[in-house]
Every structure is written in structure tokens, then in C-alpha cells.
XYZ file of C-alpha atoms in Angstrom:
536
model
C 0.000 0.000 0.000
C 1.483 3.260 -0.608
C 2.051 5.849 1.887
C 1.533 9.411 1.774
C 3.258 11.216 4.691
C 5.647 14.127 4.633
C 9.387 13.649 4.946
C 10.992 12.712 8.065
C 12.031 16.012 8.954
C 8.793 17.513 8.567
C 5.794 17.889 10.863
C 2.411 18.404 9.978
C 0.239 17.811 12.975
C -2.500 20.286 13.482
C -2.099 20.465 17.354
C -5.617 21.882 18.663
C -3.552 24.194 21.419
C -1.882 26.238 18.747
C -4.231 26.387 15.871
C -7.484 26.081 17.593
C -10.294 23.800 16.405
C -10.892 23.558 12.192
C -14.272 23.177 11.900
C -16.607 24.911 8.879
C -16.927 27.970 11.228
C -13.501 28.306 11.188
C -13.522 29.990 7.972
C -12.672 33.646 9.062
C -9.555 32.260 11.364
C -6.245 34.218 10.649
C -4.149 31.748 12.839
C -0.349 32.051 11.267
C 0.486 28.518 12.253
C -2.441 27.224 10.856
C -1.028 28.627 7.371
C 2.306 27.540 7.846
C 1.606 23.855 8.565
C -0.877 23.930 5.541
C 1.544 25.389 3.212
C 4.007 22.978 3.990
C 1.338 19.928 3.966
C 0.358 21.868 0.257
C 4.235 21.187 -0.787
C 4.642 18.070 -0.112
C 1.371 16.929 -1.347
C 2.293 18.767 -4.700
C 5.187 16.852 -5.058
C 3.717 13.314 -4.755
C 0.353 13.743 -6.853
C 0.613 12.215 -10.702
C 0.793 8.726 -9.607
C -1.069 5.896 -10.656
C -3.093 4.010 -8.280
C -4.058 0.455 -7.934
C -7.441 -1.039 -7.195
C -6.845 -2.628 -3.350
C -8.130 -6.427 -3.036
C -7.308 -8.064 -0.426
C -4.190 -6.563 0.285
C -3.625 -6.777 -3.104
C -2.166 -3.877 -5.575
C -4.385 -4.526 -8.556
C -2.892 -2.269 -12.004
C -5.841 -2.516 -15.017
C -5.111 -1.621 -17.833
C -7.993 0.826 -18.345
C -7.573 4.242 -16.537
C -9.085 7.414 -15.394
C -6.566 10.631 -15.513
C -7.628 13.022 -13.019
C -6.889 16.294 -13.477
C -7.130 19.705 -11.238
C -9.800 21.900 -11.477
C -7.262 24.359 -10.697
C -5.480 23.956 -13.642
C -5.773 21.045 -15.926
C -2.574 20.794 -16.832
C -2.058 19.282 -13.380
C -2.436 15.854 -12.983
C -4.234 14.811 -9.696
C -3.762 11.006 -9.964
C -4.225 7.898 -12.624
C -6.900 5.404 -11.469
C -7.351 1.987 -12.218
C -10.970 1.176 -13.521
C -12.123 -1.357 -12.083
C -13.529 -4.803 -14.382
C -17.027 -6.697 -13.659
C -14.363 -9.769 -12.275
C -12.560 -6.852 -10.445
C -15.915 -5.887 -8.705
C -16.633 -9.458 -8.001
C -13.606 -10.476 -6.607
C -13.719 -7.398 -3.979
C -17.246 -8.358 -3.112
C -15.780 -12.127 -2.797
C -13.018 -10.640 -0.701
C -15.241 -8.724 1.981
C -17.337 -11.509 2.071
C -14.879 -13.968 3.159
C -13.685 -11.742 5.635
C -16.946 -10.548 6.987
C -17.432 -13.593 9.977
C -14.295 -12.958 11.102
C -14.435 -8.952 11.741
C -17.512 -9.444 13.379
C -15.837 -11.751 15.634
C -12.945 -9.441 16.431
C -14.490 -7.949 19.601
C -15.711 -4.296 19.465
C -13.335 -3.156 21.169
C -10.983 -3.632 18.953
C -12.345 -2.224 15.928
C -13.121 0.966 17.928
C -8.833 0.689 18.552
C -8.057 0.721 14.721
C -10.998 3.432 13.597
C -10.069 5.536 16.678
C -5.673 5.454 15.215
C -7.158 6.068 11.929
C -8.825 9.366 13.737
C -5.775 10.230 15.190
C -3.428 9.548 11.860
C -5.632 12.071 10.202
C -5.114 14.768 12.860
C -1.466 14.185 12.828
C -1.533 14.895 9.216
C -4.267 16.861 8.189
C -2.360 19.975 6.402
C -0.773 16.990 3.839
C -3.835 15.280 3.561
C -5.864 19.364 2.810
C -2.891 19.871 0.542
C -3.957 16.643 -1.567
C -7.384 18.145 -1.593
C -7.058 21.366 -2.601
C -4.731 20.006 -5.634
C -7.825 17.596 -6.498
C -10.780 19.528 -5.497
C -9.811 22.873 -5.677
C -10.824 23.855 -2.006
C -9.706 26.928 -0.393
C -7.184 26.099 2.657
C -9.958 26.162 5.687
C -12.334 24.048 3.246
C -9.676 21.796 3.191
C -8.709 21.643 6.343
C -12.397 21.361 7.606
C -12.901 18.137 5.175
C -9.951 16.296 6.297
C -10.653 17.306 10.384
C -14.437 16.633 10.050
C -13.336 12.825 8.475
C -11.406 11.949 11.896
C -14.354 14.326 14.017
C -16.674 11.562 12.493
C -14.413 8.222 13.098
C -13.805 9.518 16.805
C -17.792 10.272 17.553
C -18.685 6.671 16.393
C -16.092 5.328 18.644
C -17.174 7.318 21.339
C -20.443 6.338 20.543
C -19.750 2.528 20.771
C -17.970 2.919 23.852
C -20.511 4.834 25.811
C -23.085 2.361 24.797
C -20.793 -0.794 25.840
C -21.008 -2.545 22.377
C -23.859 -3.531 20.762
C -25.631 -6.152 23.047
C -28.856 -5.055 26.114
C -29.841 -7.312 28.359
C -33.225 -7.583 28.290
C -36.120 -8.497 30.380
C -36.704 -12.048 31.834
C -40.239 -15.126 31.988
C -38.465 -15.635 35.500
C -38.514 -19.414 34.538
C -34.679 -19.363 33.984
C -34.690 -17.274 30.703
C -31.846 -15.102 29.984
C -32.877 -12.503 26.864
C -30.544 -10.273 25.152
C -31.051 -7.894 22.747
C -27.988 -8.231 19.927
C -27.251 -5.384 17.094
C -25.403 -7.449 14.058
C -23.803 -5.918 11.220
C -25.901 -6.552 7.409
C -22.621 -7.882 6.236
C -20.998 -6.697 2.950
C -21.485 -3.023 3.163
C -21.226 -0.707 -0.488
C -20.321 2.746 -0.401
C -20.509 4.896 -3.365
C -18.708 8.078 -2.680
C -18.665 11.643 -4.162
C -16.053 14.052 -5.397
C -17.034 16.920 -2.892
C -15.515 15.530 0.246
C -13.146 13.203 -0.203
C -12.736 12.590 3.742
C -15.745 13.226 5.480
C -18.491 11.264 3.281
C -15.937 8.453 2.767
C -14.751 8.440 6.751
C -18.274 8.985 7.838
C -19.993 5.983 5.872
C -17.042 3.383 6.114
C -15.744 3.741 10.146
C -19.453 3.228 11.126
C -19.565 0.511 9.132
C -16.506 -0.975 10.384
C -17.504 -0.428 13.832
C -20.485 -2.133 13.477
C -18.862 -5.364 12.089
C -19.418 -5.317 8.414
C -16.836 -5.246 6.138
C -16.621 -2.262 3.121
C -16.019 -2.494 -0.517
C -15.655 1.483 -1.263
C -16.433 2.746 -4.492
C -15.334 6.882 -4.954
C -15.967 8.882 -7.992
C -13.116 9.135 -10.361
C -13.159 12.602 -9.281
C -11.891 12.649 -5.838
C -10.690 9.094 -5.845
C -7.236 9.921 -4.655
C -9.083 11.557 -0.967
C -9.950 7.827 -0.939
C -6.751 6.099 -1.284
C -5.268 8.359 1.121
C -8.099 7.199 3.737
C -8.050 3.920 3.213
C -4.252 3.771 3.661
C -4.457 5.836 7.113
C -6.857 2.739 7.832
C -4.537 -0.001 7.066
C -1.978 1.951 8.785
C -3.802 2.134 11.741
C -3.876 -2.148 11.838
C -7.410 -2.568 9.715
C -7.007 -5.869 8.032
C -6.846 -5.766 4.293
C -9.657 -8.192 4.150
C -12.099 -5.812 5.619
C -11.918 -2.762 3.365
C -11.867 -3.228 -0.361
C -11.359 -0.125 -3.141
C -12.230 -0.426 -6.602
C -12.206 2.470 -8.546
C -13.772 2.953 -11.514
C -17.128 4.673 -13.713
C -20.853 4.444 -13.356
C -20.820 0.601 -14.734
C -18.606 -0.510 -11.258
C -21.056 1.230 -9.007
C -23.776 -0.109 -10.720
C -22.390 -3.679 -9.941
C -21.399 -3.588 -6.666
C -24.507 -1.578 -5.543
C -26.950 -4.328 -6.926
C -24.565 -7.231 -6.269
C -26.769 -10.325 -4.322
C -23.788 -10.810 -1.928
C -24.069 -6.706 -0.594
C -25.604 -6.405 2.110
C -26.040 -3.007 2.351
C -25.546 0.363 0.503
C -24.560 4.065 1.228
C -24.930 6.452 -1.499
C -24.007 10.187 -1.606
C -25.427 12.020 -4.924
C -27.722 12.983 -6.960
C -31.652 13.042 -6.502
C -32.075 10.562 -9.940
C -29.001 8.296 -9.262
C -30.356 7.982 -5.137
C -33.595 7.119 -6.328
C -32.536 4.200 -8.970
C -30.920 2.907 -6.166
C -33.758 3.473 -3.689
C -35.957 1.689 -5.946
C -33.515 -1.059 -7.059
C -30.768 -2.200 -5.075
C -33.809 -4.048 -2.650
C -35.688 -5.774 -5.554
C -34.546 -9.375 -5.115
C -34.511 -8.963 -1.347
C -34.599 -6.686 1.666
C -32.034 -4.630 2.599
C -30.701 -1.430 3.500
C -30.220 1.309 1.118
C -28.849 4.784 2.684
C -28.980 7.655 0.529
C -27.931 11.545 0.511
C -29.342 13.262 -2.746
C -28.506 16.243 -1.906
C -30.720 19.549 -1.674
C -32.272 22.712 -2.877
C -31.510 24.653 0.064
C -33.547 27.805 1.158
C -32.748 30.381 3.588
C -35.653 32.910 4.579
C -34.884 36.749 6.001
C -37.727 38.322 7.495
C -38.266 42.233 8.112
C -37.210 41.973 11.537
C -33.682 40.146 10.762
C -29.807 41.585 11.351
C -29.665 41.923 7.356
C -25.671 42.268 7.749
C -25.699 38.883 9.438
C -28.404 37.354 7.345
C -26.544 39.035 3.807
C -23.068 37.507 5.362
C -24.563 33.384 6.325
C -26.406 34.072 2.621
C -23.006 34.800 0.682
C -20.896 31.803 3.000
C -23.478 29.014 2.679
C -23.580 30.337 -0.839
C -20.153 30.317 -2.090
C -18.539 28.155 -0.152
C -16.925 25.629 -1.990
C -17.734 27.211 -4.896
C -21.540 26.372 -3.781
C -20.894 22.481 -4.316
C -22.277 21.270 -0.925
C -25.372 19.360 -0.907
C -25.980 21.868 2.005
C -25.527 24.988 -0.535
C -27.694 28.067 -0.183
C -29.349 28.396 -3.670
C -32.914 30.072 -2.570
C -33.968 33.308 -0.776
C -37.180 34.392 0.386
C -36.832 37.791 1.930
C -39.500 39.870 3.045
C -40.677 42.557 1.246
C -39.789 45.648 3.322
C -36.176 44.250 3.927
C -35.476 43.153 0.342
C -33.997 45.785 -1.388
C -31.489 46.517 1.560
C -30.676 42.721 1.917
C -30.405 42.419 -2.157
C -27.357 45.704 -1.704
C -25.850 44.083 0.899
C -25.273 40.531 -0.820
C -24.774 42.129 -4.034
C -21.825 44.429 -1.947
C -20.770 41.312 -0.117
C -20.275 39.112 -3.505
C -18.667 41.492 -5.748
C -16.213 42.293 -2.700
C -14.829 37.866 -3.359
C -12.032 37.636 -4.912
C -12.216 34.311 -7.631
C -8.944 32.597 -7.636
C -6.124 29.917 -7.209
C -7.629 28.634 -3.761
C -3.802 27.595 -2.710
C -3.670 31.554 -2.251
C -4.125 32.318 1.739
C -6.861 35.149 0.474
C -8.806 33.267 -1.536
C -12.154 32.263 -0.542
C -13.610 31.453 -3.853
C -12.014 28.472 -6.095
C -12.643 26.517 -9.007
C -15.614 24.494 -9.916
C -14.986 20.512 -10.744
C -15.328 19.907 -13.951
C -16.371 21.624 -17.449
C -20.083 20.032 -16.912
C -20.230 22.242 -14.059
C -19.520 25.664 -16.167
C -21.642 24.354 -18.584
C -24.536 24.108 -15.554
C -23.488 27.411 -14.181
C -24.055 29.271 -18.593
C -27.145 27.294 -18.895
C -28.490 28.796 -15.606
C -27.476 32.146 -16.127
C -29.365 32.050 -19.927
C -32.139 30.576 -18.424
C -32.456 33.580 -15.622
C -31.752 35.786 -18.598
C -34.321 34.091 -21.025
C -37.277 34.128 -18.348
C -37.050 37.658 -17.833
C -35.050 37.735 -14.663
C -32.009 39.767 -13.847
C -28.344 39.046 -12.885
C -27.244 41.197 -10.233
C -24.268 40.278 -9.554
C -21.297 37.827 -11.185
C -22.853 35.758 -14.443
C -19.311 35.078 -16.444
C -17.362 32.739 -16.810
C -13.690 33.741 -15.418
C -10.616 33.641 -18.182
C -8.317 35.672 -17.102
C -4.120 34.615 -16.982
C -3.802 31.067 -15.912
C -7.523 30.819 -14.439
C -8.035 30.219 -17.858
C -6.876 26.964 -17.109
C -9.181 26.021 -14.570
C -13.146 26.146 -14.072
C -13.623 29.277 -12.414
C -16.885 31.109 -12.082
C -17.906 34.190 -10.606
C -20.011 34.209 -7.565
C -23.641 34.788 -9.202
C -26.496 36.511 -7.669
C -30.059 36.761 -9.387
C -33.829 37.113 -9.099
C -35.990 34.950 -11.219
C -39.675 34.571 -11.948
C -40.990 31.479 -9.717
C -41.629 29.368 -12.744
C -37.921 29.121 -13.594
C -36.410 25.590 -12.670
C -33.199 27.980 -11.647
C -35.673 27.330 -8.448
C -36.066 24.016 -8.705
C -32.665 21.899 -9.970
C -29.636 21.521 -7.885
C -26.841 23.538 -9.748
C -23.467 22.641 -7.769
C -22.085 26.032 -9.218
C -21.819 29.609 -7.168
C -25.159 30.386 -7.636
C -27.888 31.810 -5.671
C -31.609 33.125 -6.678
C -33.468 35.755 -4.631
C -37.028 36.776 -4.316
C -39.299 38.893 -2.057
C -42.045 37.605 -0.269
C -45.324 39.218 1.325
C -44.581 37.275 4.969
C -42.360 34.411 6.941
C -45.095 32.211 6.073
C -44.863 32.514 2.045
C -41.333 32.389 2.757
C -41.542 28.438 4.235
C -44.387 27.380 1.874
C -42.176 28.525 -0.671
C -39.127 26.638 0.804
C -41.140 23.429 1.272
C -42.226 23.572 -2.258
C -39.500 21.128 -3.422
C -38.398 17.670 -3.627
C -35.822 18.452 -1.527
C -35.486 18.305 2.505
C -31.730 18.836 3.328
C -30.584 22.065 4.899
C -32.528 25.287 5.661
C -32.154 28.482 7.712
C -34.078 31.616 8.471
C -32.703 35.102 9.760
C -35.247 36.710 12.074
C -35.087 39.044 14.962
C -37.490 37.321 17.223
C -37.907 34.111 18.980
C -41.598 33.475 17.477
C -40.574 33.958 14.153
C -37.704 31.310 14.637
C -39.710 28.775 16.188
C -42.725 29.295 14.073
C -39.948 28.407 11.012
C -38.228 25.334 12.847
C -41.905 24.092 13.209
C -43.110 24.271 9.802
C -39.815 23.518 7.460
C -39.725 20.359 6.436
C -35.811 19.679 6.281
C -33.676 17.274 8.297
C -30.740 20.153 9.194
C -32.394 23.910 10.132
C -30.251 26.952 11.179
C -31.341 30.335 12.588
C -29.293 33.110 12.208
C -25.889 31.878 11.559
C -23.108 34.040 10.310
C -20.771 31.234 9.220
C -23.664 29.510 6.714
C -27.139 29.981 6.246
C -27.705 26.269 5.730
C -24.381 25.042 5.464
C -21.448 24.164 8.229
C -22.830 21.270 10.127
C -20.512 19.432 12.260
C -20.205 15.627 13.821
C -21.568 15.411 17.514
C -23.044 18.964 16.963
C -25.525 18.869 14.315
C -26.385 15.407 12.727
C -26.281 15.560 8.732
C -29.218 13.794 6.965
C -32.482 14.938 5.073
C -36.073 14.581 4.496
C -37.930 14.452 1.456
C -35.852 13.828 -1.234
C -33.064 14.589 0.065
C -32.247 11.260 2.110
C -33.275 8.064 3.364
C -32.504 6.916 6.553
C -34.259 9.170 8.847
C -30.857 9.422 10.839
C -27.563 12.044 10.295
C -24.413 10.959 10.013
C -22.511 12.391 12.951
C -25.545 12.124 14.915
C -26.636 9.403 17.488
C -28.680 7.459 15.166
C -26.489 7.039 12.306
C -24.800 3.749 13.206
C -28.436 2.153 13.561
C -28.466 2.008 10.037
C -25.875 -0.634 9.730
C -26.910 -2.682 12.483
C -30.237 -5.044 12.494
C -31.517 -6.196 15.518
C -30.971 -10.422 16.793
C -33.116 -11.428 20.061
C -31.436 -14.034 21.862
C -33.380 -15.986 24.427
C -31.312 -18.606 26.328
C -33.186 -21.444 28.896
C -31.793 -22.955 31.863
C -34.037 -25.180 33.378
């Protein structure tokens, strides 16, 4: 397995005492060691990317002769990484692989898995400014994006472990006949558990997803997207590292055709997904055909925020342009819809126009730059079809709208940060975009405001910005989303963190009922064996 670390006079450990906690809030922090270690992580990540990386069976290094070159959205004459695509056999024989393995890490007792996820935690923290260095090269994420991805990843493997340990393993006793009965209740993992990554966060939704499931007893076959593959090599390394045995975590990477097959394979068990709406939803209606099982999906969101007259419309403009932008607005959680009302939205519309045009768009290796690239050329091809379609349907781009080509951004996807209104009947309203784009309407009250926001497929994120405690609860009551905000500075809808606010939606938007990071996540893996023993 190949090893990413720095050189052995280097350190890159992101020691909480001197840089303070990374989290998603953390995005205004001026902390000069926080730079330094991340601009030394950023070197020696930039001199190790290029490589070409094996599909990992069993232990095994497997080279096919089929690839996927990865390239930077920052410049795409910088190659991220060369992937092996995986083969039907290839699926197979990782499926075959986990379930061979499978009796035998659910035999290795709990608290031993919790030992290996709980190193893996702790290799991450030790080298998170690398690891955010490999992930700004292959997703283009500003510095604090990448640091947040890489410390949320080992936030989520430590919560589960705490988790496991504060319920002492998976087993209740239960209550007795009094005839000599001894009843237990017993959580058992599904088995062979799928996961079918995205590009967006390379550590958290793979870290999330695959230490529960390893906690729980089942073994993994991970499947990323081509586009943010190398974030998973890099974890499941850290993994093995920290004493997983290679029998219990399988890679393949490959296309569409590999997730397919491993997602609908008889001998998986179980399946998380994180994507889009019409990709979820095959699965959803799918992947159980021939048999029950569990099918955990994130399709992502259509994310509203709602200012009323009474808001701080500084604060609310601010949390708006964050949840926004960040990431170039490709979070699930993104803030693409704003119902502000009507005596407040002219001053809210100057202050977020004011507040975009003030981002800089550039190379987010650059300490100042909040605003990088966006994947791929599908997503600037999103991004011009949405700003015709505002155009077309008699709506009005008030801020951004172009494409960026200046110097050597003309090498990369950039975008500027777009701001627009739109008549209702546009589907700027309705699809999810993944671009920096936001549309913005008035409304006659905070009521419109949430019928409007409910009027979607979607149920992810949501927030409101209000000045009074009635109009806050009277929104918490009535949205119909599985992660709601009120007046948050860092990200209207966006910024959630493990142990702090559980990540999962309603609606369209997931499955399970439970967030990751939250304390029903891990139920999701588990299914439930009574045990009744008689001594007579």
C-alpha cells in the first residue's frame, strides 16, 4: 500500500492548542500557524500527486489496464492522480473478498475495531495539512475548506467510537419469563457493506460511511468517484496503517458501470450512497428488488434560507453569501434560494450584491482566496445554462454571471459568484446547480417564505434570519428539512458538524431518517438479533 506522509524532517500535525479547532466555522480564522503547517502539507502533497493508483483487493495492488486521468480543477494541466478502472471480475472479486472476511471482523471484539478506527482518527489529525494539501490540488478547495474536510473525516471516526464505547457494544440485556430465561437484545452488522462516494468531500463522506460501518462489524467495498478518488486512497491507507485488516476494506475504482455492480450485487448487504436526486432514487428503488435490505442515501438539496423584516440583514446578507459560495456552492448543504421579506429586500439584495462582488475568484492555494474553481467543465456548462435561463425568463443578474478567463484561471473552471432574481416558474428554483449560484425573491410574509421553501423535492438544509424568537420557532416548526439553522453568520444552511448537528435529510433529500454524525447514524448498519437462552 502506498504511503503518503511528509518527509521525516517535517511535521504536519495540526495540534488543537496552537491552531485552535478547524471546523466549517472556522472559515474567518487568521491563525499564522495554521497557514504555515498547511503550506508545507500543500508542498509536499504537490510533489507526490501524478501517480497511478491500484485497485486494493485483499491486500492486493491490482494495475488494469484501463484508466481514469484526473486532473485539477485548478489547472488542468495538473495531474491529480491515474486510477485503475475497475472490471465486472474486479468488482466481483472485492465483493468475494469482503465476504470472506466478513465472519471474522464481526468476531474481532468491538473493542478492537473501535482501537483501529479511533488510530485512523488520530493519523488524520497528525496529518491533516498533507492530507488538505492533496485536496485542494484535487478539489480545488480553499485552505480552511480543506482543512475542515480532512478534520471533520477523523471528528466523524472519533464520535462513532465514542459512541460505541458509551453504549458498551452492541448487546442489552433484556427483560426475563423468570422461569430461567436469559434474553438479550444483539445489534449485528448486514454484512458486505457498499459505499458509493462523491467528489465533494473526499474525507468526510468516505470516513463517515465506512468507520461506522466498520464499527459495526461489516466489512466495506468502497467505491469513490473518479473525481476525488485519490481523498480515498489516502483514507483507506491511514486505515490499514492504523492495523485494519486488508480483508475488511476493499477499493475499486472505476465509472458508473462498477457502481452499478457492486450496488446491486446479491452478496451486498447493504448500501450508502451520496449524490444525486435521480441516481439515489434508482438505487432506492432497485438495489432491494430481489430482497430486503438497506439502502442509505444523501441526494442532496435545494436549500432555502428565509430573512424576514425583523432580521440583522448584515448577518443574514453575510450566512447568505458563505453558505452560498462556499466551496464554490458544491455542498449538498448549498444556499441556492432566498425568500426575503418585502420591506427588507432591497437593503438585503445591496448588501449581498456588496458582499459578492467584494470575493475575490482565484487559485484557492492563495491564503486570500475564498472562492475556487468548480470541478469539472459540466459544471460551467450548468453554471451558462443557468445564467441564460435567468436571462431568457425575464429575470435579472445582479451580480457575477461570467465565466472567469483571465491569466492562468483560464486553465481552470472558475466562475464568478452569481447573484439573481428569477420569476418562480424558472427551474433555476427548482434543480440543484453545484455552481456559485444563488436566486433571490421577495415575499409578502415568513409564512410565504416556508411554503415557498417546502415547495420542493428536496429536505436537506434550511435556515431563516429573524429578529425574534416566534418567528424562529414558528420556522423550525413548519420547514420540512432534516438540518435547520437560525441566524448563523458562518452559513445559512451550510457548516454542520459531527456530535453537533447530525447531517441527513427529508424528502428527497435522504433516506434513513438518521444524520451521520448524529446518534442514530450507526443504527443504520446494524439489524436487531433477540437471543433468548433457557436454563431449566
Amino acid at each position: 500500500m502506498l504511503k503518503f506522509t511528509p518527509s521525516s524532517n517535517q511535521s504536519f500535525g495540526v495540534k488543537e492548542q496552537t491552531m485552535g479547532k478547524i471546523t466549517y466555522t472556522t472559515m474567518s480564522a487568521d491563525d499564522p500557524a495554521l497557514h504555515q503547517a498547511y503550506e508545507e502539507g500543500l508542498a509536499a502533497a504537490t510533489a507526490q500527486i501524478g501517480r497511478t493508483h491500484p485497485l486494493l483487493i485483499d491486500g492486493e495492488k491490482r494495475f488494469t489496464e484501463e484508466t481514469y486521468v484526473e486532473r485539477s480543477p485548478i489547472d488542468s494541466e495538473l495531474v491529480v492522480g491515474v486510477y485503475s478502472q475497475a472490471s465486472d471480475d474486479d468488482v466481483d472479486d472485492a465483493i468475494a473478498t469482503a465476504r470472506a472476511f466478513q465472519a471474522e471482523w464481526e468476531a474481532t471484539p468491538w473493542q478492537e475495531r473501535v482501537a483501529i478506527v479511533r488510530r485512523a482518527a488520530e493519523i488524520m489529525e497528525e496529518e491533516t495539512p498533507l492530507l488538505a494539501g492533496f485536496l485542494s490540488l484535487e478539489i480545488g478547495k480553499n485552505r480552511l475548506e480543506a482543512l475542515g474536510d480532512v478534520s471533520e473525516g477523523a471528528a466523524f471516526a472519533h464520535y462513532y467510537c465514542d459512541w460505541l464505547e458509551e453504549a458498551g457494544g452492541l448487546e442489552r440485556a433484556m427483560g426475563a419469563y423468570g422461569v430461567g430465561d436469559t434474553n438479550r437484545s444483539v445489534l449485528r452488522p448486514w454484512g458486505v457493506w457498499a459505499i458509493i462516494s462523491p467528489f465533494n468531500f473526499p474525507m468526510a463522506l468516505v470516513a463517515s460511511p465506512t468507520s461506522a460501518a466498520l464499527l459495526t462489524g461489516n466489512t466495506v467495498v468502497l467505491k469513490p468517484s473518479n473525481t476525488g478518488a485519490l481523498g480515498s486512497m489516502l483514507l483507506a491507507d491511514i486505515f490499514f496503517r492504523a492495523g485494519l485488516p486488508s480483508g475488511a476494506l476493499q477499493v475499486i475504482t472505476g465509472g458508473d458501470e462498477a457502481g452499478d455492480r457492486l450496488a446491486h450485487s446479491d452478496d451486498v448487504d447493504g448500501v450508502t450512497f451520496t449524490g444525486s436526486y435521480d441516481v439515489g432514487m434508482y438505487l432506492y428503488r432497485t438495489v432491494a428488488a430481489s430482497r430486503p435490505k438497506p439502502v442509505v442515501c444523501e441526494m442532496g438539496g435545494k436549500n432555502p434560507a428565509v430573512v424576514t423584516a425583523s432580521a440583522d440583514l448584515d448577518l443574514a446578507a453575510e450566512g447568505v453569501m458563505r453558505a452560498a459560495f462556499g466551496l464554490s456552492g458544491q455542498k449538498c448543504s448549498a444556499n441556492s434560494r432566498v425568500y426575503v421579506e418585502r420591506p427588507a429586500f432591497e437593503e438585503f439584495v445591496d448588501l449581498l450584491t456588496q458582499k459578492t462582488a467584494e470575493i475575490e475568484v482565484g487559485d484557492p492555494r492563495q491564503r486570500d482566496i475564498f472562492l475556487g474553481p468548480v470541478i469539472d467543465q459540466e459544471a460551467v456548462e450548468r453554471f451558462r445554462s443557468a445564467v441564460a435561463e435567468v436571462k431568457e425568463a425575464g429575470g435579472e443578474v445582479l451580480a457575477g454571471g461570467e465565466v472567469v478567463t483571465d491569466g492562468d484561471l483560464a486553465r481552470g473552471n472558475f466562475l464568478q459568484p452569481t447573484v439573481v432574481t428569477a420569476p418562480q416558474e424558472s427551474w433555476v428554483w427548482e434543480k440543484e446547480l453545484f455552481v456559485p449560484f444563488v436566486a433571490v425573491t421577495a415575499v409578502d410574509s415568513l409564512d410565504e417564505g416556508i411554503d415557498k421553501s417546502n415547495d420542493t423535492i428536496f429536505g436537506l438544509t434550511a435556515g431563516v434570519f429573524a429578529g425574534t424568537d416566534k418567528e424562529v420557532d414558528r420556522f423550525f416548526q413548519r420547514i420540512e428539512a432534516g438540518v435547520v439553522y437560525a441566524n448563523r453568520r458562518a452559513g445559512s444552511t451550510t457548516g454542520a458538524w459531527p456530535d453537533i448537528q447530525p447531517f441527513g435529510g427529508w424528502k428527497g433529500s435522504g433516506t434513513s431518517g438518521a444524520g451521520s454524525g448524529g446518534p442514530w447514524y450507526m443504527r443504520s448498519y446494524v439489524r436487531e438479533q433477540a437471543r433468548t437462552l433457557i436454563r431449566e
